[in-house]
Amino acid sequence: MKKAIAVLSGDGIGPEVMSEAIKVLLRIAEDFGHEFILQNALIGGTAWEIHGEHFPEETKKICEGSDAILFGSVGGPIQEQGNAKWQDCERNSILQLRQYFRFQTNLRPSKVYPALADSCVLRPQIIGNGVDILCVRELSGDIYFGEHRIEVIEGVKNAIDVMTYDEITIADIAHAAFQAARHRRKKVTSVDKANVLACSRLWREVVTEVSKEYPDCQLEHLLVDNCAMQLIRCPTAFDVLLMPNMFGDILSDEVSVLAGSLGMLPSASLNKHGFGLYEPSSGSAPDIAGKGIANPIGQILSAAMMLEYSFQLVQESEAIHRAVEKSLDQGFRTADISTPNDRLRPISTIEMGNIIIKNLIS
Ligand code: NAD
């Protein structure tokens, strides 16, 4: 298979973790007989330095001409956000990319590997044999895209945020969730606030209707407040978590904490046509950038998601997942996931990449 991939490494640890993901992809290409044409493009502060903007036209063109986008991360240190280079950097790059390509489905898998149980904030009895949740978040509707205004009514300030959802948008994301569930443990938990919100009542009605097309999958509805609680009390009960935009924004962060480190988490944003952007869930981590200690696993697993969702290369994607799990089972840890009880010293970004590649071919 021949595929063009736009590689947008970005800022901070972006280029460091991206190098490891690229090494893994090239090894997969060699082992499985594929050709990946990698086209580097500038984004974020790195693009601003050369083009004076965070998402230059040239980058847009490279993305348009590609079969998928592999994204690192953007942004500078929080204390330097006032500098023109970093001001609105995240909004001007990643949010613009999301809007430009109309990404409407966000997939964020979060896994507690048995080997990393010590890094999880929950007790071992709660995480059992490991947690494996896929967050499916709708990205294009909800309160973020409605009208926002503050007005003075009879001398009192009033804030108004409009929440809207249409049945087509809800049905699209529900199909995405059930299709993903079919390849997993076949359970979808749909989150809403149907006891209060009209949007949630429509959400529940449409999701229930769509579920009839997937009789092999189980559907349960949970109110968002109860869901937030159950995720901590019994995370092993969840498989696919289907959420509207705002509840998804909040709960997917709650779920991500279970994995122990932000550096472990991949994500995918897909549009209606299956075109996707793949990126780690973390930011550019300026506090550790340039030290060679960032965890590359989130970026490597993002590349694995790209193989699976954009190129349907399921075997190749599974090979990467197995290699990551084996590396963790062997006791290898970057600093963010290491604990004082570990047998081995924490390893560098490059060492973790090399070990995963070794496990890929052995
Ligand atoms: P962050 O996710 O960059 O870092 C939070 C913490 O997690 C830091 O202590 C960091 O060292 C650690 N961390 C993150 N990724 C890691 C990895 N791979 N390995 C080891 N440790 C890791 O969040 P922040 O510090 O709030 O934001 C820093 C910058 O990133 C800001 O400019 C922000 O705007 C930007 N940001 C970008 C994106 C994106 O590109 N999609 C997302 C979130 C934040």
XYZ file of C-alpha atoms and ligand atoms in Angstrom:
406
model
C 0.000 0.000 0.000
C 1.240 3.504 -0.856
C 0.092 6.396 1.364
C 1.093 10.047 1.763
C 1.293 11.274 5.352
C 1.547 14.928 6.375
C 3.910 15.088 9.357
C 3.321 18.159 11.552
C 5.750 17.801 14.466
C 5.176 21.278 15.935
C 6.784 22.598 19.111
C 8.333 21.466 22.401
C 8.521 17.677 22.682
C 6.590 17.337 19.373
C 9.667 16.743 17.160
C 11.288 14.429 19.775
C 8.342 12.035 20.074
C 7.506 12.329 16.362
C 10.987 11.010 15.386
C 10.251 7.796 17.299
C 6.802 7.382 15.713
C 8.354 7.857 12.259
C 11.024 5.226 12.997
C 8.227 2.793 13.952
C 6.200 3.617 10.819
C 9.212 3.110 8.543
C 9.909 -0.268 10.143
C 6.264 -1.281 9.658
C 6.481 -0.197 6.006
C 9.596 -2.334 5.534
C 8.207 -5.395 7.348
C 4.762 -5.354 5.718
C 5.742 -4.096 2.243
C 4.127 -0.636 2.281
C 5.346 2.750 1.092
C 4.672 5.739 3.350
C 5.531 9.067 1.725
C 6.241 11.448 4.598
C 5.807 15.175 3.979
C 6.992 17.433 6.776
C 5.104 20.687 7.305
C 5.427 23.529 9.817
C 2.785 24.257 12.455
C 2.544 26.288 15.664
C 5.392 28.437 16.995
C 7.854 26.772 14.606
C 5.715 27.898 11.641
C 5.294 31.395 13.126
C 9.091 31.869 13.187
C 9.329 31.311 9.420
C 5.944 32.409 8.046
C 4.657 34.760 10.747
C 1.555 32.584 11.190
C 0.762 29.394 13.077
C -1.030 27.477 10.275
C 0.533 28.627 6.976
C -0.984 28.076 3.546
C 1.865 25.749 2.588
C 0.997 23.440 5.504
C -2.682 23.485 4.555
C -1.766 22.403 0.996
C 0.466 19.557 2.215
C -2.342 18.324 4.500
C -4.870 18.529 1.650
C -2.597 16.460 -0.568
C -2.130 13.726 2.047
C -4.059 10.622 3.047
C -3.746 11.428 6.778
C -2.158 13.938 9.152
C 0.219 12.871 11.916
C 0.391 15.736 14.395
C 2.806 16.282 17.302
C 1.871 19.178 19.554
C 2.016 22.965 19.557
C 2.417 25.770 22.049
C 5.002 27.400 24.266
C 5.561 27.796 27.987
C 2.509 29.089 29.883
C 4.529 32.086 31.228
C 5.403 33.141 27.627
C 1.840 33.098 26.244
C 1.990 36.903 25.871
C 4.728 36.648 23.169
C 3.384 36.956 19.605
C 5.006 33.602 18.738
C 2.901 31.769 21.322
C -0.208 33.942 21.572
C -3.286 31.902 20.519
C -0.881 29.325 19.050
C -3.021 26.295 19.937
C -6.243 27.935 18.743
C -4.666 29.143 15.486
C -3.162 25.778 14.616
C -4.950 22.725 15.983
C -8.420 24.289 16.267
C -8.103 25.781 12.771
C -7.048 22.412 11.402
C -10.093 20.804 13.071
C -12.426 23.407 11.580
C -10.810 23.440 8.147
C -11.089 19.670 7.674
C -14.438 19.482 9.535
C -13.327 16.842 11.990
C -16.462 15.782 13.872
C -15.461 12.556 15.597
C -12.808 12.426 18.274
C -11.548 9.019 19.419
C -9.456 8.804 22.571
C -8.563 5.337 23.795
C -7.320 5.115 27.364
C -5.799 1.963 28.688
C -4.373 0.998 32.058
C -1.788 -1.631 31.162
C -1.444 -4.295 33.883
C 2.330 -3.589 33.889
C 1.619 0.064 34.741
C -0.922 -0.573 37.508
C 1.410 1.218 39.953
C 1.116 4.465 37.920
C -2.700 4.451 38.104
C -4.316 6.720 40.680
C -6.906 4.050 41.563
C -6.462 1.058 43.877
C -5.429 -2.268 42.255
C -8.759 -3.869 43.338
C -10.617 -1.219 41.279
C -8.568 -1.537 38.089
C -8.617 -5.357 38.192
C -6.985 -6.784 35.066
C -6.753 -3.375 33.443
C -9.013 -0.612 32.163
C -9.640 -0.176 28.434
C -12.039 2.630 27.479
C -12.577 4.288 24.102
C -13.944 7.840 24.433
C -15.970 8.850 21.361
C -16.607 12.592 21.507
C -18.706 14.643 19.092
C -16.667 17.688 18.010
C -18.840 19.875 15.793
C -21.964 20.708 17.817
C -23.086 21.537 21.355
C -22.726 24.676 23.420
C -19.272 25.564 21.999
C -20.721 26.505 18.621
C -23.920 28.271 19.706
C -24.304 31.971 20.366
C -22.356 33.372 23.345
C -23.143 36.816 24.711
C -23.327 38.848 27.866
C -26.017 41.498 28.038
C -27.413 43.815 30.638
C -31.115 43.233 31.318
C -32.766 45.762 33.624
C -29.380 46.767 35.027
C -28.231 43.162 35.714
C -25.543 41.388 33.652
C -26.825 38.141 32.030
C -24.663 35.547 30.234
C -26.255 33.526 27.431
C -24.694 30.419 25.803
C -26.826 28.554 23.289
C -26.599 24.749 23.120
C -27.832 23.087 19.909
C -27.709 19.621 18.373
C -29.373 18.287 15.239
C -30.420 14.677 14.721
C -28.048 14.111 11.766
C -24.957 15.086 13.786
C -26.057 12.845 16.674
C -26.771 9.884 14.377
C -23.337 10.240 12.699
C -21.424 10.084 15.977
C -23.637 7.271 17.297
C -22.809 5.179 14.212
C -19.094 5.868 14.780
C -19.411 4.648 18.389
C -21.296 1.448 17.516
C -18.924 0.650 14.651
C -15.964 1.009 17.016
C -17.735 -1.108 19.660
C -18.137 -3.927 17.122
C -14.340 -4.292 17.055
C -14.135 -4.220 20.851
C -16.312 -5.584 23.677
C -19.578 -4.487 22.020
C -20.859 -2.158 24.710
C -21.743 1.526 24.233
C -22.434 3.826 27.189
C -24.102 7.014 25.985
C -23.772 10.059 28.232
C -26.330 12.856 28.511
C -28.300 15.026 30.903
C -31.724 13.992 29.604
C -33.447 14.828 32.877
C -32.756 18.549 32.230
C -31.640 19.378 28.666
C -33.655 19.241 25.431
C -30.415 18.550 23.503
C -29.854 15.519 25.711
C -33.403 14.235 25.216
C -32.914 14.367 21.432
C -29.453 12.785 21.886
C -30.944 9.861 23.847
C -33.785 9.381 21.338
C -31.481 9.330 18.289
C -28.808 7.121 19.919
C -31.532 4.612 20.896
C -32.838 4.606 17.308
C -29.338 4.099 15.825
C -28.648 1.257 18.293
C -31.380 -0.819 16.582
C -29.021 -1.193 13.612
C -26.435 -2.807 15.912
C -28.336 -5.626 17.661
C -25.015 -7.322 18.487
C -24.043 -4.350 20.702
C -25.354 -3.428 24.135
C -26.438 0.182 24.791
C -26.772 1.855 28.167
C -27.603 5.488 28.928
C -25.975 7.268 31.857
C -26.554 10.775 33.173
C -23.295 12.716 33.022
C -23.033 13.242 36.797
C -23.517 9.525 37.477
C -21.030 8.669 34.702
C -18.334 10.889 36.261
C -18.779 8.911 39.487
C -18.933 5.419 37.916
C -15.714 6.059 35.950
C -13.850 6.243 39.255
C -15.883 3.603 41.132
C -15.869 0.942 38.421
C -13.866 1.905 35.272
C -13.662 -1.736 34.135
C -17.428 -1.668 33.410
C -16.900 0.690 30.435
C -16.023 -0.135 26.840
C -17.076 2.673 24.416
C -18.116 5.967 25.998
C -20.239 8.034 23.580
C -20.413 11.725 24.497
C -21.617 15.092 23.204
C -18.931 17.742 22.803
C -18.907 19.398 26.234
C -19.426 16.287 28.379
C -16.761 14.593 26.220
C -14.318 17.443 26.790
C -14.596 16.984 30.548
C -14.986 13.198 30.902
C -12.244 12.268 28.420
C -9.800 14.194 30.640
C -11.097 12.263 33.659
C -10.562 8.988 31.794
C -7.070 10.052 30.656
C -5.885 10.371 34.260
C -6.448 6.634 34.743
C -3.670 5.783 32.264
C -1.034 7.213 34.596
C 0.567 9.730 32.221
C -0.631 12.014 29.456
C 2.364 10.767 27.481
C 0.699 7.362 27.015
C -2.433 8.557 25.227
C -3.120 8.688 21.485
C -6.127 10.268 19.779
C -7.798 10.555 16.384
C -10.053 13.221 14.878
C -12.000 12.095 11.821
C -14.305 13.804 9.335
C -17.271 12.368 7.426
C -15.012 11.145 4.621
C -12.701 9.195 6.924
C -9.877 11.730 6.608
C -8.107 11.922 9.951
C -5.655 13.771 12.149
C -3.777 11.696 14.712
C -2.049 13.207 17.751
C -1.082 12.458 21.330
C -3.555 13.791 23.895
C -0.868 15.840 25.643
C 0.524 19.256 24.783
C 4.057 20.338 23.910
C 5.338 19.827 27.502
C 7.791 22.787 27.468
C 8.967 21.816 30.976
C 10.731 18.713 29.610
C 11.322 19.720 25.957
C 14.891 19.217 24.716
C 15.819 16.903 27.596
C 15.231 13.691 25.654
C 13.015 12.233 28.382
C 9.494 12.610 26.908
C 7.389 9.481 26.613
C 6.935 8.718 22.874
C 4.218 6.059 23.397
C 1.243 8.441 22.878
C 2.711 9.546 19.529
C 3.596 5.984 18.482
C 0.072 4.763 19.342
C -1.346 7.735 17.389
C 0.534 6.415 14.348
C -0.970 2.962 15.066
C -4.466 4.526 15.114
C -3.720 6.162 11.759
C -2.834 2.778 10.262
C -6.073 1.279 11.587
C -8.622 4.051 10.992
C -7.305 5.812 7.869
C -5.547 2.969 6.056
C -7.432 -0.082 7.451
C -4.064 -1.718 8.232
C -5.359 -3.524 11.317
C -2.611 -6.175 11.513
C 0.095 -3.539 11.341
C -1.618 -1.448 14.014
C -1.964 -4.467 16.293
C 1.743 -5.248 15.821
C 2.577 -1.797 17.238
C 0.196 -2.249 20.183
C 1.769 -5.622 20.993
C 5.292 -4.162 20.807
C 4.357 -1.340 23.206
C 2.760 -3.751 25.665
C 5.747 -6.099 25.490
C 8.172 -3.231 26.152
C 6.178 -2.244 29.248
C 5.965 -5.879 30.400
C 9.767 -6.080 30.108
C 9.949 -3.238 32.656
C 11.032 -0.368 30.382
C 9.749 3.037 31.551
C 10.291 6.669 30.628
C 10.499 9.015 33.636
C 6.789 9.948 33.616
C 5.668 6.328 34.172
C 8.504 5.124 36.374
C 8.047 4.445 40.093
C 10.616 3.895 42.876
C 9.768 0.147 42.804
C 10.929 -0.302 39.177
C 13.723 -2.792 38.438
C 15.271 -0.667 35.665
C 16.350 2.994 35.561
C 14.089 5.358 33.546
C 15.041 5.364 29.858
C 15.136 8.172 27.266
C 12.685 8.951 24.454
C 15.049 7.440 21.868
C 15.704 4.320 23.954
C 11.945 3.702 24.351
C 11.497 4.085 20.566
C 14.345 1.640 19.894
C 12.981 -0.949 22.345
C 9.496 -0.778 20.801
C 11.031 -1.277 17.337
C 13.067 -4.239 18.604
C 9.888 -5.802 20.008
C 8.118 -5.115 16.727
C 10.412 -7.363 14.792
C 11.179 -10.055 17.369
P 1.121 19.437 28.557
O 0.202 18.329 28.160
O 2.067 19.901 27.541
O 1.942 18.994 29.874
C 1.291 18.648 31.099
C 2.271 17.798 31.932
O 2.370 16.504 31.346
C 3.694 18.384 31.969
O 4.253 18.203 33.247
C 4.437 17.564 30.945
O 5.825 17.429 31.202
C 3.725 16.210 31.028
N 3.753 15.513 29.740
C 3.005 15.777 28.653
N 3.337 14.963 27.642
C 4.317 14.160 28.106
C 5.088 13.109 27.518
N 4.895 12.711 26.244
N 6.025 12.508 28.283
C 6.221 12.869 29.567
N 5.518 13.855 30.179
C 4.590 14.508 29.448
O 0.166 20.630 29.043
P 0.550 22.133 29.469
O 1.862 22.170 30.191
O -0.675 22.629 30.119
O 0.665 22.902 28.086
C 1.918 23.180 27.459
C 1.667 23.768 26.086
O 0.993 22.805 25.263
C 0.751 25.007 26.109
O 1.289 25.971 25.232
C -0.595 24.492 25.598
O -1.320 25.477 24.933
C -0.134 23.417 24.634
N -1.132 22.343 24.334
C -1.144 21.896 23.074
C -2.016 20.862 22.727
C -1.989 20.349 21.307
O -1.017 20.595 20.609
N -2.990 19.626 20.862
C -2.823 20.269 23.692
C -2.744 20.746 25.010
C -1.873 21.783 25.332
